[in-house]
């Protein structure tokens, strides 16, 4: 992404959000993969192809055909969980959640925030039975916690 600098020296997003070439290359890479099916598969990406209805019509609601192809490859590989941060909120989408722009069979955890309340993220704990995620604030206080069983 392209950034410039505002009046106070802070980074400012310049609106460059064309990812088609990158996503098409990534989709081709996924097409060539064959992954084991005996363990839960977790994908981590800044942007999730399922995105939410809150993105509908905004500047990031682009290239749905590209995201659809990318999503098909994640489905083929048997991804069970997608961890993402793009929409800057704390949210969990169930498979084929009505808040998703694209149907998907995997669960999605969005876990990032960058606003006037500070920067926050998600702490992940992974064991053989479950993925535990804790939404934390910039002082590492747990705001919310949930888990996904395997």
GROMACS .gro file of N, CA and C in nm:
model
  450
    1UNK      N    1   0.083  -0.118   0.000
    1UNK     CA    2   0.000   0.000   0.000
    1UNK      C    3   0.087   0.124   0.000
    2UNK      N    4   0.036   0.228  -0.056
    2UNK     CA    5   0.111   0.353  -0.060
    2UNK      C    6   0.067   0.443   0.055
    3UNK      N    7   0.166   0.500   0.121
    3UNK     CA    8   0.137   0.593   0.230
    3UNK      C    9   0.211   0.723   0.204
    4UNK      N   10   0.154   0.830   0.253
    4UNK     CA   11   0.220   0.960   0.253
    4UNK      C   12   0.223   1.006   0.397
    5UNK      N   13   0.248   1.133   0.417
    5UNK     CA   14   0.253   1.185   0.553
    5UNK      C   15   0.166   1.308   0.565
    6UNK      N   16   0.088   1.313   0.674
    6UNK     CA   17  -0.003   1.425   0.698
    6UNK      C   18   0.068   1.542   0.764
    7UNK      N   19  -0.013   1.639   0.804
    7UNK     CA   20   0.041   1.762   0.863
    7UNK      C   21   0.124   1.738   0.987
    8UNK      N   22   0.088   1.638   1.066
    8UNK     CA   23   0.159   1.612   1.191
    8UNK      C   24   0.263   1.502   1.177
    9UNK      N   25   0.295   1.463   1.055
    9UNK     CA   26   0.394   1.360   1.032
    9UNK      C   27   0.341   1.218   1.042
   10UNK      N   28   0.209   1.201   1.064
   10UNK     CA   29   0.152   1.068   1.075
   10UNK      C   30   0.135   1.007   0.936
   11UNK      N   31   0.144   0.874   0.928
   11UNK     CA   32   0.124   0.806   0.800
   11UNK      C   33  -0.021   0.821   0.757
   12UNK      N   34  -0.043   0.848   0.630
   12UNK     CA   35  -0.177   0.866   0.575
   12UNK      C   36  -0.192   0.772   0.456
   13UNK      N   37  -0.299   0.696   0.456
   13UNK     CA   38  -0.327   0.603   0.346
   13UNK      C   39  -0.366   0.681   0.222
   14UNK      N   40  -0.302   0.651   0.109
   14UNK     CA   41  -0.326   0.725  -0.015
   14UNK      C   42  -0.428   0.660  -0.107
   15UNK      N   43  -0.492   0.552  -0.065
   15UNK     CA   44  -0.599   0.493  -0.144
   15UNK      C   45  -0.555   0.396  -0.252
   16UNK      N   46  -0.432   0.353  -0.252
   16UNK     CA   47  -0.386   0.256  -0.351
   16UNK      C   48  -0.423   0.117  -0.303
   17UNK      N   49  -0.528   0.061  -0.358
   17UNK     CA   50  -0.572  -0.070  -0.310
   17UNK      C   51  -0.604  -0.165  -0.424
   18UNK      N   52  -0.521  -0.169  -0.525
   18UNK     CA   53  -0.540  -0.261  -0.636
   18UNK      C   54  -0.452  -0.383  -0.611
   19UNK      N   55  -0.515  -0.495  -0.582
   19UNK     CA   56  -0.443  -0.616  -0.545
   19UNK      C   57  -0.462  -0.729  -0.646
   20UNK      N   58  -0.522  -0.701  -0.759
   20UNK     CA   59  -0.559  -0.807  -0.852
   20UNK      C   60  -0.439  -0.894  -0.891
   21UNK      N   61  -0.330  -0.836  -0.936
   21UNK     CA   62  -0.215  -0.914  -0.980
   21UNK      C   63  -0.160  -1.001  -0.866
   22UNK      N   64  -0.149  -0.941  -0.748
   22UNK     CA   65  -0.098  -1.015  -0.632
   22UNK      C   66  -0.191  -1.132  -0.598
   23UNK      N   67  -0.322  -1.108  -0.591
   23UNK     CA   68  -0.417  -1.213  -0.555
   23UNK      C   69  -0.420  -1.323  -0.661
   24UNK      N   70  -0.407  -1.287  -0.788
   24UNK     CA   71  -0.404  -1.389  -0.893
   24UNK      C   72  -0.279  -1.477  -0.879
   25UNK      N   73  -0.165  -1.417  -0.848
   25UNK     CA   74  -0.041  -1.495  -0.825
   25UNK      C   75  -0.057  -1.584  -0.703
   26UNK      N   76  -0.116  -1.530  -0.598
   26UNK     CA   77  -0.137  -1.608  -0.477
   26UNK      C   78  -0.231  -1.725  -0.504
   27UNK      N   79  -0.335  -1.703  -0.583
   27UNK     CA   80  -0.429  -1.809  -0.617
   27UNK      C   81  -0.360  -1.919  -0.696
   28UNK      N   82  -0.275  -1.881  -0.790
   28UNK     CA   83  -0.198  -1.981  -0.866
   28UNK      C   84  -0.107  -2.061  -0.774
   29UNK      N   85  -0.045  -1.995  -0.678
   29UNK     CA   86   0.039  -2.064  -0.580
   29UNK      C   87  -0.044  -2.166  -0.502
   30UNK      N   88  -0.164  -2.125  -0.458
   30UNK     CA   89  -0.250  -2.216  -0.382
   30UNK      C   90  -0.294  -2.334  -0.467
   31UNK      N   91  -0.320  -2.310  -0.597
   31UNK     CA   92  -0.361  -2.419  -0.687
   31UNK      C   93  -0.256  -2.529  -0.694
   32UNK      N   94  -0.132  -2.494  -0.678
   32UNK     CA   95  -0.023  -2.591  -0.686
   32UNK      C   96  -0.001  -2.666  -0.555
   33UNK      N   97  -0.066  -2.624  -0.448
   33UNK     CA   98  -0.045  -2.686  -0.317
   33UNK      C   99  -0.132  -2.809  -0.297
   34UNK      N  100  -0.078  -2.900  -0.220
   34UNK     CA  101  -0.152  -3.014  -0.170
   34UNK      C  102  -0.115  -3.023  -0.022
   35UNK      N  103  -0.212  -3.008   0.064
   35UNK     CA  104  -0.184  -3.002   0.208
   35UNK      C  105  -0.239  -3.125   0.279
   36UNK      N  106  -0.180  -3.161   0.393
   36UNK     CA  107  -0.232  -3.275   0.470
   36UNK      C  108  -0.372  -3.245   0.522
   37UNK      N  109  -0.451  -3.349   0.533
   37UNK     CA  110  -0.588  -3.330   0.581
   37UNK      C  111  -0.609  -3.388   0.720
   38UNK      N  112  -0.504  -3.436   0.782
   38UNK     CA  113  -0.518  -3.499   0.913
   38UNK      C  114  -0.501  -3.401   1.028
   39UNK      N  115  -0.478  -3.273   0.997
   39UNK     CA  116  -0.462  -3.171   1.100
   39UNK      C  117  -0.544  -3.048   1.062
   40UNK      N  118  -0.585  -2.969   1.160
   40UNK     CA  119  -0.657  -2.846   1.128
   40UNK      C  120  -0.566  -2.750   1.050
   41UNK      N  121  -0.620  -2.690   0.946
   41UNK     CA  122  -0.543  -2.596   0.865
   41UNK      C  123  -0.589  -2.454   0.895
   42UNK      N  124  -0.492  -2.370   0.927
   42UNK     CA  125  -0.520  -2.231   0.963
   42UNK      C  126  -0.448  -2.141   0.864
   43UNK      N  127  -0.520  -2.045   0.811
   43UNK     CA  128  -0.462  -1.948   0.718
   43UNK      C  129  -0.459  -1.812   0.786
   44UNK      N  130  -0.349  -1.740   0.770
   44UNK     CA  131  -0.335  -1.607   0.826
   44UNK      C  132  -0.310  -1.511   0.711
   45UNK      N  133  -0.393  -1.410   0.700
   45UNK     CA  134  -0.379  -1.312   0.592
   45UNK      C  135  -0.435  -1.179   0.639
   46UNK      N  136  -0.372  -1.073   0.595
   46UNK     CA  137  -0.423  -0.941   0.631
   46UNK      C  138  -0.567  -0.926   0.583
   47UNK      N  139  -0.594  -0.965   0.460
   47UNK     CA  140  -0.728  -0.956   0.403
   47UNK      C  141  -0.787  -1.095   0.394
   48UNK      N  142  -0.913  -1.109   0.429
   48UNK     CA  143  -0.985  -1.234   0.416
   48UNK      C  144  -1.073  -1.225   0.292
   49UNK      N  145  -1.074  -1.328   0.206
   49UNK     CA  146  -1.157  -1.319   0.086
   49UNK      C  147  -1.306  -1.311   0.117
   50UNK      N  148  -1.349  -1.358   0.234
   50UNK     CA  149  -1.491  -1.354   0.267
   50UNK      C  150  -1.537  -1.213   0.304
   51UNK      N  151  -1.449  -1.127   0.349
   51UNK     CA  152  -1.481  -0.993   0.398
   51UNK      C  153  -1.625  -0.984   0.448
   52UNK      N  154  -1.659  -0.876   0.511
   52UNK     CA  155  -1.792  -0.865   0.571
   52UNK      C  156  -1.879  -0.767   0.494
   53UNK      N  157  -2.008  -0.776   0.522
   53UNK     CA  158  -2.103  -0.685   0.458
   53UNK      C  159  -2.075  -0.540   0.497
   54UNK      N  160  -2.000  -0.518   0.606
   54UNK     CA  161  -1.965  -0.381   0.643
   54UNK      C  162  -1.872  -0.318   0.539
   55UNK      N  163  -1.805  -0.403   0.458
   55UNK     CA  164  -1.717  -0.354   0.352
   55UNK      C  165  -1.792  -0.329   0.221
   56UNK      N  166  -1.915  -0.377   0.211
   56UNK     CA  167  -1.990  -0.366   0.085
   56UNK      C  168  -2.002  -0.220   0.043
   57UNK      N  169  -1.958  -0.193  -0.079
   57UNK     CA  170  -1.971  -0.060  -0.135
   57UNK      C  171  -1.859   0.036  -0.097
   58UNK      N  172  -1.767  -0.003  -0.009
   58UNK     CA  173  -1.659   0.090   0.025
   58UNK      C  174  -1.540   0.068  -0.068
   59UNK      N  175  -1.430   0.140  -0.045
   59UNK     CA  176  -1.317   0.134  -0.138
   59UNK      C  177  -1.249  -0.002  -0.142
   60UNK      N  178  -1.275  -0.089  -0.045
   60UNK     CA  179  -1.214  -0.221  -0.045
   60UNK      C  180  -1.306  -0.327  -0.104
   61UNK      N  181  -1.426  -0.290  -0.144
   61UNK     CA  182  -1.518  -0.383  -0.207
   61UNK      C  183  -1.487  -0.385  -0.357
   62UNK      N  184  -1.376  -0.450  -0.391
   62UNK     CA  185  -1.328  -0.453  -0.528
   62UNK      C  186  -1.289  -0.596  -0.565
   63UNK      N  187  -1.280  -0.621  -0.691
   63UNK     CA  188  -1.224  -0.746  -0.743
   63UNK      C  189  -1.287  -0.870  -0.679
   64UNK      N  190  -1.419  -0.869  -0.665
   64UNK     CA  191  -1.484  -0.985  -0.602
   64UNK      C  192  -1.459  -1.114  -0.680
   65UNK      N  193  -1.445  -1.105  -0.812
   65UNK     CA  194  -1.416  -1.226  -0.890
   65UNK      C  195  -1.280  -1.284  -0.850
   66UNK      N  196  -1.182  -1.197  -0.826
   66UNK     CA  197  -1.048  -1.241  -0.785
   66UNK      C  198  -1.056  -1.305  -0.646
   67UNK      N  199  -1.127  -1.240  -0.554
   67UNK     CA  200  -1.141  -1.293  -0.418
   67UNK      C  201  -1.219  -1.426  -0.420
   68UNK      N  202  -1.315  -1.438  -0.510
   68UNK     CA  203  -1.392  -1.561  -0.521
   68UNK      C  204  -1.302  -1.678  -0.563
   69UNK      N  205  -1.214  -1.655  -0.659
   69UNK     CA  206  -1.120  -1.759  -0.703
   69UNK      C  207  -1.023  -1.796  -0.591
   70UNK      N  208  -0.974  -1.696  -0.520
   70UNK     CA  209  -0.884  -1.718  -0.407
   70UNK      C  210  -0.955  -1.801  -0.300
   71UNK      N  211  -1.080  -1.765  -0.271
   71UNK     CA  212  -1.160  -1.836  -0.173
   71UNK      C  213  -1.182  -1.981  -0.213
   72UNK      N  214  -1.207  -2.008  -0.342
   72UNK     CA  215  -1.227  -2.145  -0.389
   72UNK      C  216  -1.105  -2.232  -0.360
   73UNK      N  217  -0.987  -2.176  -0.375
   73UNK     CA  218  -0.865  -2.252  -0.347
   73UNK      C  219  -0.850  -2.279  -0.197
   74UNK      N  220  -0.885  -2.183  -0.114
   74UNK     CA  221  -0.881  -2.206   0.031
   74UNK      C  222  -0.979  -2.318   0.069
   75UNK      N  223  -1.096  -2.316   0.006
   75UNK     CA  224  -1.195  -2.420   0.029
   75UNK      C  225  -1.142  -2.556  -0.015
   76UNK      N  226  -1.082  -2.561  -0.134
   76UNK     CA  227  -1.029  -2.688  -0.186
   76UNK      C  228  -0.922  -2.745  -0.094
   77UNK      N  229  -0.840  -2.658  -0.038
   77UNK     CA  230  -0.733  -2.701   0.052
   77UNK      C  231  -0.785  -2.746   0.189
   78UNK      N  232  -0.908  -2.712   0.221
   78UNK     CA  233  -0.966  -2.754   0.348
   78UNK      C  234  -0.931  -2.665   0.465
   79UNK      N  235  -0.907  -2.537   0.437
   79UNK     CA  236  -0.879  -2.443   0.545
   79UNK      C  237  -0.995  -2.445   0.645
   80UNK      N  238  -0.964  -2.454   0.773
   80UNK     CA  239  -1.067  -2.457   0.875
   80UNK      C  240  -1.088  -2.323   0.944
   81UNK      N  241  -0.979  -2.244   0.950
   81UNK     CA  242  -0.984  -2.115   1.018
   81UNK      C  243  -0.901  -2.014   0.940
   82UNK      N  244  -0.954  -1.895   0.925
   82UNK     CA  245  -0.881  -1.782   0.865
   82UNK      C  246  -0.868  -1.676   0.973
   83UNK      N  247  -0.744  -1.630   0.996
   83UNK     CA  248  -0.720  -1.521   1.090
   83UNK      C  249  -0.685  -1.399   1.007
   84UNK      N  250  -0.754  -1.289   1.031
   84UNK     CA  251  -0.739  -1.169   0.950
   84UNK      C  252  -0.749  -1.045   1.038
   85UNK      N  253  -0.706  -0.933   0.985
   85UNK     CA  254  -0.712  -0.809   1.061
   85UNK      C  255  -0.766  -0.692   0.981
   86UNK      N  256  -0.795  -0.713   0.855
   86UNK     CA  257  -0.820  -0.605   0.761
   86UNK      C  258  -0.931  -0.506   0.802
   87UNK      N  259  -1.039  -0.556   0.856
   87UNK     CA  260  -1.151  -0.464   0.881
   87UNK      C  261  -1.142  -0.392   1.015
   88UNK      N  262  -1.034  -0.411   1.087
   88UNK     CA  263  -1.004  -0.334   1.209
   88UNK      C  264  -1.116  -0.340   1.312
   89UNK      N  265  -1.156  -0.461   1.343
   89UNK     CA  266  -1.254  -0.480   1.451
   89UNK      C  267  -1.231  -0.618   1.510
   90UNK      N  268  -1.304  -0.648   1.615
   90UNK     CA  269  -1.301  -0.780   1.675
   90UNK      C  270  -1.429  -0.850   1.632
   91UNK      N  271  -1.415  -0.957   1.558
   91UNK     CA  272  -1.533  -1.022   1.502
   91UNK      C  273  -1.500  -1.166   1.467
   92UNK      N  274  -1.596  -1.253   1.484
   92UNK     CA  275  -1.584  -1.392   1.440
   92UNK      C  276  -1.698  -1.420   1.343
   93UNK      N  277  -1.664  -1.475   1.227
   93UNK     CA  278  -1.764  -1.517   1.130
   93UNK      C  279  -1.771  -1.669   1.128
   94UNK      N  280  -1.888  -1.721   1.141
   94UNK     CA  281  -1.909  -1.865   1.130
   94UNK      C  282  -1.908  -1.903   0.982
   95UNK      N  283  -1.894  -2.032   0.951
   95UNK     CA  284  -1.902  -2.072   0.811
   95UNK      C  285  -2.033  -2.023   0.748
   96UNK      N  286  -2.021  -1.967   0.628
   96UNK     CA  287  -2.135  -1.913   0.553
   96UNK      C  288  -2.217  -1.812   0.633
   97UNK      N  289  -2.150  -1.736   0.714
   97UNK     CA  290  -2.214  -1.633   0.795
   97UNK      C  291  -2.284  -1.532   0.705
   98UNK      N  292  -2.406  -1.489   0.739
   98UNK     CA  293  -2.476  -1.391   0.656
   98UNK      C  294  -2.405  -1.255   0.648
   99UNK      N  295  -2.309  -1.231   0.738
   99UNK     CA  296  -2.233  -1.105   0.734
   99UNK      C  297  -2.115  -1.114   0.637
  100UNK      N  298  -2.098  -1.227   0.569
  100UNK     CA  299  -1.987  -1.246   0.475
  100UNK      C  300  -2.030  -1.206   0.334
  101UNK      N  301  -1.937  -1.146   0.260
  101UNK     CA  302  -1.966  -1.111   0.121
  101UNK      C  303  -1.957  -1.233   0.029
  102UNK      N  304  -1.876  -1.332   0.065
  102UNK     CA  305  -1.864  -1.456  -0.012
  102UNK      C  306  -1.892  -1.575   0.080
  103UNK      N  307  -1.962  -1.676   0.029
  103UNK     CA  308  -1.982  -1.796   0.110
  103UNK      C  309  -1.850  -1.865   0.138
  104UNK      N  310  -1.836  -1.923   0.256
  104UNK     CA  311  -1.712  -1.992   0.295
  104UNK      C  312  -1.744  -2.098   0.399
  105UNK      N  313  -1.668  -2.206   0.398
  105UNK     CA  314  -1.692  -2.315   0.494
  105UNK      C  315  -1.602  -2.307   0.615
  106UNK      N  316  -1.512  -2.211   0.619
  106UNK     CA  317  -1.419  -2.196   0.731
  106UNK      C  318  -1.464  -2.083   0.824
  107UNK      N  319  -1.414  -2.087   0.946
  107UNK     CA  320  -1.441  -1.979   1.041
  107UNK      C  321  -1.340  -1.868   1.019
  108UNK      N  322  -1.382  -1.746   1.045
  108UNK     CA  323  -1.294  -1.631   1.029
  108UNK      C  324  -1.289  -1.554   1.160
  109UNK      N  325  -1.167  -1.519   1.201
  109UNK     CA  326  -1.147  -1.435   1.319
  109UNK      C  327  -1.080  -1.307   1.271
  110UNK      N  328  -1.150  -1.194   1.284
  110UNK     CA  329  -1.089  -1.064   1.259
  110UNK      C  330  -1.044  -1.011   1.394
  111UNK      N  331  -0.921  -0.965   1.402
  111UNK     CA  332  -0.874  -0.924   1.533
  111UNK      C  333  -0.772  -0.813   1.531
  112UNK      N  334  -0.812  -0.696   1.490
  112UNK     CA  335  -0.720  -0.581   1.492
  112UNK      C  336  -0.801  -0.454   1.511
  113UNK      N  337  -0.738  -0.355   1.571
  113UNK     CA  338  -0.803  -0.224   1.585
  113UNK      C  339  -0.694  -0.119   1.586
  114UNK      N  340  -0.717  -0.016   1.514
  114UNK     CA  341  -0.626   0.098   1.512
  114UNK      C  342  -0.713   0.222   1.501
  115UNK      N  343  -0.742   0.283   1.613
  115UNK     CA  344  -0.830   0.400   1.613
  115UNK      C  345  -0.788   0.494   1.727
  116UNK      N  346  -0.871   0.588   1.762
  116UNK     CA  347  -0.840   0.683   1.868
  116UNK      C  348  -0.823   0.619   2.004
  117UNK      N  349  -0.868   0.493   2.019
  117UNK     CA  350  -0.855   0.422   2.146
  117UNK      C  351  -0.723   0.345   2.155
  118UNK      N  352  -0.638   0.358   2.054
  118UNK     CA  353  -0.510   0.289   2.056
  118UNK      C  354  -0.507   0.171   1.962
  119UNK      N  355  -0.393   0.110   1.953
  119UNK     CA  356  -0.375  -0.006   1.868
  119UNK      C  357  -0.398  -0.131   1.953
  120UNK      N  358  -0.471  -0.226   1.897
  120UNK     CA  359  -0.499  -0.349   1.968
  120UNK      C  360  -0.488  -0.465   1.872
  121UNK      N  361  -0.483  -0.584   1.923
  121UNK     CA  362  -0.468  -0.701   1.837
  121UNK      C  363  -0.524  -0.825   1.900
  122UNK      N  364  -0.476  -0.938   1.852
  122UNK     CA  365  -0.526  -1.066   1.898
  122UNK      C  366  -0.410  -1.155   1.939
  123UNK      N  367  -0.418  -1.209   2.058
  123UNK     CA  368  -0.322  -1.308   2.106
  123UNK      C  369  -0.379  -1.446   2.073
  124UNK      N  370  -0.297  -1.531   2.015
  124UNK     CA  371  -0.341  -1.664   1.972
  124UNK      C  372  -0.271  -1.770   2.057
  125UNK      N  373  -0.351  -1.864   2.108
  125UNK     CA  374  -0.298  -1.980   2.179
  125UNK      C  375  -0.350  -2.102   2.105
  126UNK      N  376  -0.259  -2.185   2.061
  126UNK     CA  377  -0.295  -2.301   1.980
  126UNK      C  378  -0.249  -2.428   2.051
  127UNK      N  379  -0.341  -2.521   2.068
  127UNK     CA  380  -0.303  -2.652   2.122
  127UNK      C  381  -0.371  -2.759   2.037
  128UNK      N  382  -0.360  -2.885   2.075
  128UNK     CA  383  -0.414  -2.992   1.992
  128UNK      C  384  -0.566  -2.995   1.986
  129UNK      N  385  -0.633  -2.934   2.082
  129UNK     CA  386  -0.778  -2.939   2.088
  129UNK      C  387  -0.849  -2.814   2.036
  130UNK      N  388  -0.779  -2.699   2.041
  130UNK     CA  389  -0.849  -2.576   2.008
  130UNK      C  390  -0.753  -2.461   1.976
  131UNK      N  391  -0.810  -2.360   1.916
  131UNK     CA  392  -0.742  -2.232   1.897
  131UNK      C  393  -0.813  -2.133   1.987
  132UNK      N  394  -0.739  -2.075   2.079
  132UNK     CA  395  -0.795  -1.975   2.171
  132UNK      C  396  -0.746  -1.840   2.122
  133UNK      N  397  -0.836  -1.744   2.112
  133UNK     CA  398  -0.793  -1.611   2.073
  133UNK      C  399  -0.844  -1.509   2.174
  134UNK      N  400  -0.755  -1.418   2.206
  134UNK     CA  401  -0.785  -1.313   2.303
  134UNK      C  402  -0.763  -1.178   2.238
  135UNK      N  403  -0.869  -1.101   2.231
  135UNK     CA  404  -0.858  -0.964   2.181
  135UNK      C  405  -0.801  -0.879   2.292
  136UNK      N  406  -0.692  -0.810   2.264
  136UNK     CA  407  -0.625  -0.733   2.368
  136UNK      C  408  -0.612  -0.586   2.328
  137UNK      N  409  -0.604  -0.499   2.428
  137UNK     CA  410  -0.581  -0.358   2.399
  137UNK      C  411  -0.431  -0.331   2.399
  138UNK      N  412  -0.394  -0.205   2.380
  138UNK     CA  413  -0.251  -0.172   2.367
  138UNK      C  414  -0.173  -0.192   2.497
  139UNK      N  415  -0.244  -0.209   2.611
  139UNK     CA  416  -0.177  -0.239   2.737
  139UNK      C  417  -0.181  -0.389   2.768
  140UNK      N  418  -0.222  -0.470   2.671
  140UNK     CA  419  -0.228  -0.616   2.681
  140UNK      C  420  -0.340  -0.666   2.771
  141UNK      N  421  -0.437  -0.581   2.801
  141UNK     CA  422  -0.555  -0.625   2.876
  141UNK      C  423  -0.647  -0.702   2.781
  142UNK      N  424  -0.701  -0.812   2.829
  142UNK     CA  425  -0.792  -0.893   2.746
  142UNK      C  426  -0.929  -0.826   2.745
  143UNK      N  427  -0.976  -0.793   2.625
  143UNK     CA  428  -1.106  -0.730   2.605
  143UNK      C  429  -1.214  -0.836   2.589
  144UNK      N  430  -1.181  -0.940   2.515
  144UNK     CA  431  -1.274  -1.051   2.492
  144UNK      C  432  -1.192  -1.175   2.460
  145UNK      N  433  -1.252  -1.291   2.484
  145UNK     CA  434  -1.182  -1.418   2.458
  145UNK      C  435  -1.282  -1.518   2.405
  146UNK      N  436  -1.238  -1.602   2.314
  146UNK     CA  437  -1.322  -1.707   2.260
  146UNK      C  438  -1.230  -1.819   2.210
  147UNK      N  439  -1.289  -1.929   2.167
  147UNK     CA  440  -1.208  -2.039   2.116
  147UNK      C  441  -1.284  -2.112   2.006
  148UNK      N  442  -1.206  -2.184   1.927
  148UNK     CA  443  -1.262  -2.270   1.821
  148UNK      C  444  -1.205  -2.409   1.846
  149UNK      N  445  -1.293  -2.504   1.868
  149UNK     CA  446  -1.252  -2.643   1.892
  149UNK      C  447  -1.223  -2.711   1.760
  150UNK      N  448  -1.126  -2.804   1.763
  150UNK     CA  449  -1.095  -2.882   1.642
  150UNK      C  450  -1.169  -3.013   1.645
   0.00000   0.00000   0.00000
